[in-house]
Short mmCIF file of C-alpha atoms in Angstrom, two decimals:
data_model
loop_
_atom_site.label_atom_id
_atom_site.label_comp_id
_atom_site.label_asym_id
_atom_site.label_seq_id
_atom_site.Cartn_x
_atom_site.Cartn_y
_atom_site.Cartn_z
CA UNK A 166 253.54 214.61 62.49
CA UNK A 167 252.39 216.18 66.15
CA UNK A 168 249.84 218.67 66.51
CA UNK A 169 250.23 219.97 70.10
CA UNK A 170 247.28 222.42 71.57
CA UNK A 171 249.04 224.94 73.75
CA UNK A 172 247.83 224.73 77.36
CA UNK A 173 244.63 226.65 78.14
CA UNK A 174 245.77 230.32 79.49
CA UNK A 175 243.98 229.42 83.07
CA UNK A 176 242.17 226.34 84.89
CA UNK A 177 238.41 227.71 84.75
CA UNK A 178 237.37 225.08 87.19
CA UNK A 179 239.60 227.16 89.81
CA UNK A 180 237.48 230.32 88.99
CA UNK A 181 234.23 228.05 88.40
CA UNK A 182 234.33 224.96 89.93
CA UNK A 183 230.47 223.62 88.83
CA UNK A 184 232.45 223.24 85.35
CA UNK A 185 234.60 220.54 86.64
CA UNK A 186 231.95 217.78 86.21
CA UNK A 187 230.87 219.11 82.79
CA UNK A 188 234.08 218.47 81.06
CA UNK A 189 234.14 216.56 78.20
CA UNK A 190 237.23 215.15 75.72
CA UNK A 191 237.07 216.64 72.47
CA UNK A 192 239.49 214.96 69.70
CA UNK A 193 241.00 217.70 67.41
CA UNK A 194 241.47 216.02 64.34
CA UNK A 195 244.64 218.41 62.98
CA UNK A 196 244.04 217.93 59.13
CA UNK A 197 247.15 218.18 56.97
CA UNK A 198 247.04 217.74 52.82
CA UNK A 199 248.36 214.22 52.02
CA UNK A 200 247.83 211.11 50.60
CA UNK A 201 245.90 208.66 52.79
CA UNK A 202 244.64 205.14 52.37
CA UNK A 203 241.46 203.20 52.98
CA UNK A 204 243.15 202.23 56.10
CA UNK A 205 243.95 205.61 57.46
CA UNK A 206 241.65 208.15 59.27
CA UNK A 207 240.89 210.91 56.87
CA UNK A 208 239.33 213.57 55.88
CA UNK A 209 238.54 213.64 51.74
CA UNK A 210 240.46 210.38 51.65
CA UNK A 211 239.27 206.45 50.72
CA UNK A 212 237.08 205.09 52.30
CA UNK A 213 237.33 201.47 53.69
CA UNK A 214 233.84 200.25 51.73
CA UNK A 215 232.63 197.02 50.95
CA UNK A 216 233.00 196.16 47.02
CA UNK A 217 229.19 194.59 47.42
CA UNK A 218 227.45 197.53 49.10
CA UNK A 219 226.07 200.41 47.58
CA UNK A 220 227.18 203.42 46.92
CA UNK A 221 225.14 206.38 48.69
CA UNK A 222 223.70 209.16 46.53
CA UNK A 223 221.85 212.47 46.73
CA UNK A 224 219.06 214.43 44.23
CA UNK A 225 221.43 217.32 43.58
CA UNK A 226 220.59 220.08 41.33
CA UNK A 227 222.87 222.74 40.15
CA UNK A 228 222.43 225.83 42.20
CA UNK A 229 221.52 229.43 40.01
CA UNK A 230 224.41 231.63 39.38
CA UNK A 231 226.72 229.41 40.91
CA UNK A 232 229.25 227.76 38.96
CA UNK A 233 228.68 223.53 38.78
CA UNK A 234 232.31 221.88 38.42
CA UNK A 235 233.72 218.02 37.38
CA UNK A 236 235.13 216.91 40.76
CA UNK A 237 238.46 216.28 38.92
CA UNK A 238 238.76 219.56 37.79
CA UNK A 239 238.58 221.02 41.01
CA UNK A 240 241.23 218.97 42.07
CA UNK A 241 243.37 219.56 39.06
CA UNK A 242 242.74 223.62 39.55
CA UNK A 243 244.20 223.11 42.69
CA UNK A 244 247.15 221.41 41.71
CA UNK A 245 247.91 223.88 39.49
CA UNK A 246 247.37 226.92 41.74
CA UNK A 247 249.58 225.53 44.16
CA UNK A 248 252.01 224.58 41.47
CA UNK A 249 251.95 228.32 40.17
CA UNK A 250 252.33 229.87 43.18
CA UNK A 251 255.91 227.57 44.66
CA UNK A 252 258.60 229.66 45.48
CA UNK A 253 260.53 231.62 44.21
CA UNK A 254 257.45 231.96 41.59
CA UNK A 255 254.67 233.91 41.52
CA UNK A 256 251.35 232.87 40.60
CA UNK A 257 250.77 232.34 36.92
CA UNK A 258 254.83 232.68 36.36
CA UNK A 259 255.42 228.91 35.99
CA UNK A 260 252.06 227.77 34.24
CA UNK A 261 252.31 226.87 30.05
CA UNK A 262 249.80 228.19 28.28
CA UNK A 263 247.73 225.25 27.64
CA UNK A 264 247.51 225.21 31.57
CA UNK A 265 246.17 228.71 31.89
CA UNK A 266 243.74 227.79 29.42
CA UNK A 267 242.51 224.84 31.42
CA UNK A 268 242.57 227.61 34.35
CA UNK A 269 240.12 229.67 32.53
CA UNK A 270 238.06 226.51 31.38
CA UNK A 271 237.54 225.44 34.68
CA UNK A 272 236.76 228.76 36.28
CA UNK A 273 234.36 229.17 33.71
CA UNK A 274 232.35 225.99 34.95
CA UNK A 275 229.70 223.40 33.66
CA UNK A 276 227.10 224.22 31.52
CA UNK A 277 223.97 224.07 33.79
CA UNK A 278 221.60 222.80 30.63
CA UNK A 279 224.28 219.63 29.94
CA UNK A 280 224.34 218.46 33.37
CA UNK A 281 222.36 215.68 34.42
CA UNK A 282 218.89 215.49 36.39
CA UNK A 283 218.67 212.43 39.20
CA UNK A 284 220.42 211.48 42.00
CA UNK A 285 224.43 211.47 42.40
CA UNK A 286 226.85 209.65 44.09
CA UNK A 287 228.08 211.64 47.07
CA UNK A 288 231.76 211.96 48.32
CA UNK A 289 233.99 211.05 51.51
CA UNK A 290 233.86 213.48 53.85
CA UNK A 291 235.61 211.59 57.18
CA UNK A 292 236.65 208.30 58.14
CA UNK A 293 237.68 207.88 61.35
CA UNK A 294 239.03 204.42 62.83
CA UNK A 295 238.51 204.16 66.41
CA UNK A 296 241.88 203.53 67.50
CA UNK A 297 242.61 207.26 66.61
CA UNK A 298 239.89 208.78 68.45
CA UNK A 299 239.69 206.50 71.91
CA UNK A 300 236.72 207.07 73.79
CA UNK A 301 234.39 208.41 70.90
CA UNK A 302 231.22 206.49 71.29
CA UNK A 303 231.20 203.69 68.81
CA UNK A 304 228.51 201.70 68.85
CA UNK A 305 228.99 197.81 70.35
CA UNK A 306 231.04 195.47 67.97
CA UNK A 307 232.10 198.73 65.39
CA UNK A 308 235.74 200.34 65.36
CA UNK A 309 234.97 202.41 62.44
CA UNK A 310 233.23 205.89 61.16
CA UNK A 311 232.70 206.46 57.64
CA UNK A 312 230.96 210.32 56.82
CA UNK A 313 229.80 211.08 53.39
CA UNK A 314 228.03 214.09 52.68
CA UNK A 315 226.44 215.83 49.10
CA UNK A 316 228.11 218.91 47.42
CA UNK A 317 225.27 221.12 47.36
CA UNK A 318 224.06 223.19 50.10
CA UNK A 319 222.51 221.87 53.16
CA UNK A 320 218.39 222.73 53.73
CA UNK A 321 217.65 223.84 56.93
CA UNK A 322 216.80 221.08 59.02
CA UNK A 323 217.30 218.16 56.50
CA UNK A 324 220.02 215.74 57.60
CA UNK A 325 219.36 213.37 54.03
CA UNK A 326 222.91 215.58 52.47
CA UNK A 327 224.96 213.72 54.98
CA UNK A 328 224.69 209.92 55.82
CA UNK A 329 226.88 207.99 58.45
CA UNK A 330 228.08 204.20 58.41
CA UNK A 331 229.42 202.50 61.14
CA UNK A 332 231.45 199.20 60.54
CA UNK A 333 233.39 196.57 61.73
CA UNK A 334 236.67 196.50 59.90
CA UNK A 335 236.89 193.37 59.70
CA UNK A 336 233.90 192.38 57.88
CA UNK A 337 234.86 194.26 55.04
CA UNK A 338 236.55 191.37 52.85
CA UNK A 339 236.53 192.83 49.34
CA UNK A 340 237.11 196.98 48.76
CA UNK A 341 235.54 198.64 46.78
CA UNK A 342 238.67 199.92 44.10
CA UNK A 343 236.95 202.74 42.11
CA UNK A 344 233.95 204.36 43.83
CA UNK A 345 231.58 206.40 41.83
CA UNK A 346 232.12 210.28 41.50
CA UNK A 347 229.42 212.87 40.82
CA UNK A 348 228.84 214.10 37.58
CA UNK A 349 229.11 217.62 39.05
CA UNK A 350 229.96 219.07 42.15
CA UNK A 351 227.36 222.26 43.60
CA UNK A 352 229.42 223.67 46.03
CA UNK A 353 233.48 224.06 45.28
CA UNK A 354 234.63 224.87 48.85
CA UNK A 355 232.33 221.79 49.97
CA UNK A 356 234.83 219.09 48.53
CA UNK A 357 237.94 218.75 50.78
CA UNK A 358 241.65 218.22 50.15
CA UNK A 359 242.47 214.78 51.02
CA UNK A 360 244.18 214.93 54.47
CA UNK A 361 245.92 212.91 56.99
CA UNK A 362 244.78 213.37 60.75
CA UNK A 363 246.96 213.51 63.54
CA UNK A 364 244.49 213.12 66.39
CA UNK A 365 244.89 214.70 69.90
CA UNK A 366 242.58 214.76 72.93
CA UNK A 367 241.75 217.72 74.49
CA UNK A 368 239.57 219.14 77.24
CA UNK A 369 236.28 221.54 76.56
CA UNK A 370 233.60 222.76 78.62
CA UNK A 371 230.25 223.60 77.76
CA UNK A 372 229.57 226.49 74.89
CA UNK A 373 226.96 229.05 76.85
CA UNK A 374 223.66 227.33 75.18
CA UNK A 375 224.08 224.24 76.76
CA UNK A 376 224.82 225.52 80.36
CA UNK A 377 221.95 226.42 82.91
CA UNK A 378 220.87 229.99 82.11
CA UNK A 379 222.03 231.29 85.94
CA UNK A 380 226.12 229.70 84.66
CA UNK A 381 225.96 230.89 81.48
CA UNK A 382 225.13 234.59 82.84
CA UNK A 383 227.54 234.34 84.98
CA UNK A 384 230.40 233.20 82.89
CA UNK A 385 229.41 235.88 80.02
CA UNK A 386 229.59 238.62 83.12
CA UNK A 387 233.15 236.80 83.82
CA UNK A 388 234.06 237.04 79.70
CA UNK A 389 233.17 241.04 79.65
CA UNK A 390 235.13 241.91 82.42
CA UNK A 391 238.57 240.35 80.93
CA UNK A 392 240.12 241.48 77.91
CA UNK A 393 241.95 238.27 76.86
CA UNK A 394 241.80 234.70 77.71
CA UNK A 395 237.89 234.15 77.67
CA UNK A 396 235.64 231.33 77.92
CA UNK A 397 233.76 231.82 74.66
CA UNK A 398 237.45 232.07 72.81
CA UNK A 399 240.10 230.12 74.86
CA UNK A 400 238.36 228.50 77.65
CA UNK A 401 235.37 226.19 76.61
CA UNK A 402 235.45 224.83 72.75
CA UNK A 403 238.13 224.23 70.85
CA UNK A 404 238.20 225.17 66.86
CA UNK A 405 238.80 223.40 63.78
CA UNK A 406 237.53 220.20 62.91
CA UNK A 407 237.15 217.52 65.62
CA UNK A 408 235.28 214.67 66.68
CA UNK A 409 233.24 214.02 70.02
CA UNK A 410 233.32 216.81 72.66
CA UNK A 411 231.01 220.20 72.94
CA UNK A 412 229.22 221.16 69.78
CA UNK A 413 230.57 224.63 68.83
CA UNK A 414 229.25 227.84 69.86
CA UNK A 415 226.76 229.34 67.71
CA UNK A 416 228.13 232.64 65.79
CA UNK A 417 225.50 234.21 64.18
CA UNK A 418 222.02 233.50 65.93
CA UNK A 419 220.15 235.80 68.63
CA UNK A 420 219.60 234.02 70.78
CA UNK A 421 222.87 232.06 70.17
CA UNK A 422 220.60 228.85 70.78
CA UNK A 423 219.51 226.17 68.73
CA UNK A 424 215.82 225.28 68.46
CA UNK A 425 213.75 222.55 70.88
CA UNK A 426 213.64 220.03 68.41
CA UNK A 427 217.15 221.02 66.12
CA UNK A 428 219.00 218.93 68.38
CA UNK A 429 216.45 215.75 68.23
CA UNK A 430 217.36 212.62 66.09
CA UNK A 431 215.11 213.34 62.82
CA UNK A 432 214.10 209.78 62.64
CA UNK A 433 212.78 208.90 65.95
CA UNK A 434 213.06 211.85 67.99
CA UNK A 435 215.33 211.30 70.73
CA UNK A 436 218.28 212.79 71.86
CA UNK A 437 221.31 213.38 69.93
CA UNK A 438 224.87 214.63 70.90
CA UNK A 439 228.17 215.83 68.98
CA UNK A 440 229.78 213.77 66.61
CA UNK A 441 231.73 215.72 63.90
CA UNK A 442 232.44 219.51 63.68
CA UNK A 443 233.41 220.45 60.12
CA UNK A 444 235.03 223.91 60.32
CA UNK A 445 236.20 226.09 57.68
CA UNK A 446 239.03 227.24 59.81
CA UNK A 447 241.48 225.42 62.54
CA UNK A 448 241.54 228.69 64.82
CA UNK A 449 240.14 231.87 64.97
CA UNK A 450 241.22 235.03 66.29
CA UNK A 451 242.51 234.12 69.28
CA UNK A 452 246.10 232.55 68.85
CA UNK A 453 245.46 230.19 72.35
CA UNK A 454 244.73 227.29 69.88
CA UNK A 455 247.29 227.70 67.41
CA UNK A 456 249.16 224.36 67.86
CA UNK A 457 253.03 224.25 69.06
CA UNK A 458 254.16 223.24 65.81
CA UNK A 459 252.72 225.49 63.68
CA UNK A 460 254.74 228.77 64.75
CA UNK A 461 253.07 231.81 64.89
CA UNK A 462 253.12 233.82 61.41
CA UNK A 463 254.11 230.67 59.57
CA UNK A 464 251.10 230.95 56.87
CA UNK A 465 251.89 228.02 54.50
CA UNK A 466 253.67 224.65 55.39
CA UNK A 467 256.87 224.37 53.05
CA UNK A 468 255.34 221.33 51.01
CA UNK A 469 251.75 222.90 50.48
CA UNK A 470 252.76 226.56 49.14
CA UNK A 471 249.03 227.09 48.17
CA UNK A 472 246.87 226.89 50.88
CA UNK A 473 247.26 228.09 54.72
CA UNK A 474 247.90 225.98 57.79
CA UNK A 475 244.52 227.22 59.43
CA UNK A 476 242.62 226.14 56.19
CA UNK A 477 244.34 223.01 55.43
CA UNK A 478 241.20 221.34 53.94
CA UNK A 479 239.94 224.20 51.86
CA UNK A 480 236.32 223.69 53.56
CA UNK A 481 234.04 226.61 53.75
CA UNK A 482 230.59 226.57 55.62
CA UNK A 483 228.56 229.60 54.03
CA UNK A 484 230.34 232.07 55.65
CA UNK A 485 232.96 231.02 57.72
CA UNK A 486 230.87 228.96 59.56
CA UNK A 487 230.82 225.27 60.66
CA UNK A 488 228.64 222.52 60.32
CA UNK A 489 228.35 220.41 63.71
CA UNK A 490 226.92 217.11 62.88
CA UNK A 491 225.20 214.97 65.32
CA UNK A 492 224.36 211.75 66.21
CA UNK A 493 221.19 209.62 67.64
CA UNK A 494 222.35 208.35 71.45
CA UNK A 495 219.90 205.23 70.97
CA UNK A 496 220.14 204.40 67.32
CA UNK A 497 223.69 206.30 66.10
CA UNK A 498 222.86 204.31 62.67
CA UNK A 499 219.75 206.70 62.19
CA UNK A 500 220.48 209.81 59.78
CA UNK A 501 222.31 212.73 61.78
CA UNK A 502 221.21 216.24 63.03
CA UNK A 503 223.02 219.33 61.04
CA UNK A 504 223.31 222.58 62.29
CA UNK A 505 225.41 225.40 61.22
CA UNK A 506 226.72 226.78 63.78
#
């Protein structure tokens, strides 16, 4: 299946031509629900890990007034939802009893007191094999990223909730068949629908805090004076989840800028650069990124009726955020930096 970015509504090297050595390629991962393998690039799928190597986990504790859920349970309420709400059905038309009931138990959630204390395994966030995304900087003598990441919320400035491995496939002799599961899961919208990726390079420019402060004025002066086809929304960074590129532009900060040391490697202190953004959408408001295939007003693919094609992984960073993950230039096997964004 193709995902095909439209092209960008103007060159903005032609209007600024300092951009032109800036540019960076950005792989936008195009998620879609399916069923992939240990040996396909994934988001919420297998993972490709050793049998003898263990599993990573994370303290977790169940957040107050939250509801804690099994991680098969939120899978099954899916299943159901989008079962109940096929056409020509509406939702709760096609669902027995006993189903509703599991509905209700579900929504209901774990019993805080019965859940329990200690560390727990954490879940597959990405894998990503290198042939997919060409020119993403694996380290020397590795062809494959494996992301894992804890279903609670993220602390400011504590990258331990997500952990990165780096392998060579090759090495791995014996999978691992039946890796462990959490007893609970924290945050619902933080467990993903397994999906197949359908890679595709792209082009981005800077977002506005990592240009010089004299471009970036100048570019936001540009932006105010249009009234479509911007830099911040159809010119710069692309949207949804991808891997390499720009990091995202920050949302909801004034200034829109990360801290001095947010973007320095936690471990050792040195510089770090854009790895994964994990989006809760695949575009925005502005329709430039919609892909080709995924006509405009066409809210649901025919085979997933519950769900929408700009939410295909059912994601959600607090509020509509994203989460850019990134990783140490020297030592990318050190923990990552995380920063919503």
């Amino acid at each position: 299946m193709t995902r095909t970015t439209p092209p960008r509504p103007l060159d903005i090297t032609g209007v600024f031509p300092e951009l032109a050595g800036l540019a960076r390629t950005a792989f936008r991962l195009h998620p879609v629900p399916g069923e992939p393998t240990v040996h396909d690039s994934s988001v919420g799928g297998p993972l490709l890990w050793p049998a003898d190597e263990p599993w990573p986990e994370y303290e977790m504790a169940p957040i107050p007034h939250w509801e804690a859920n099994a991680l098969r349970d939120i899978h099954l309420r899916r299943a159901l939802l989008a079962r109940s709400s096929a056409p020509p059905h509406g939702p709760g038309e096609v669902l027995t009893e006993d189903e509703q009931e599991t509905l209700r138990r579900i929504n209901t959630g774990l019993d805080h007191e019965s859940l329990p204390s200690g560390p727990q395994p954490m879940i597959p966030l990405a894998q990503l094999y290198a042939r997919d995304v060409p020119g993403l900087a694996f380290p020397e003598g590795t062809d494959l990223l494996q992301v894992l990441w804890a279903t609670t919320y993220v602390p400011s400035r504590d990258s331990s909730p997500v952990q990165l491995r780096w392998r060579r496939c090759a090495e791995v002799r014996d999978v691992l068949a039946a890796p462990p599961e959490p007893a609970y899961v924290a945050v619902v919208d933080f467990v993903p629908v397994p999906c197949v990726l359908h890679p595709e390079a792209v082009r981005e420019f800077p977002p506005y805090h990592s240009l010089d402060e004299d471009l970036a004025a100048r570019l936001l002066a540009w932006d105010e004076q249009r009234s479509g086809g911007t830099y911040w929304t159809d010119l710069s960074v692309a949207p949804g989840w991808k891997a390499g590129g720009w990091p995202t532009h920050f949302t909801f900060r004034e200034p829109p800028e990360p801290d001095d040391d947010e973007l320095r490697c936690p471990e050792c202190g040195g510089p770090s650069d854009a790895l994964l953004t994990v989006d809760s959408n695949e575009w925005d408001g502005s329709d430039s990124w919609i892909p080709l295939e995924c006509a405009k007003g066409a809210e649901r693919p025919p085979d997933q009726p519950y769900g929408n094609l700009w939410d295909p992984t059912q994601v959600s960073i607090g509020r509509g955020y994203s989460l850019q993950i990134y990783y140490c230039v020297g030592t990318p096997s050190h923990s990552p930096a995380l920063i919503m964004q």
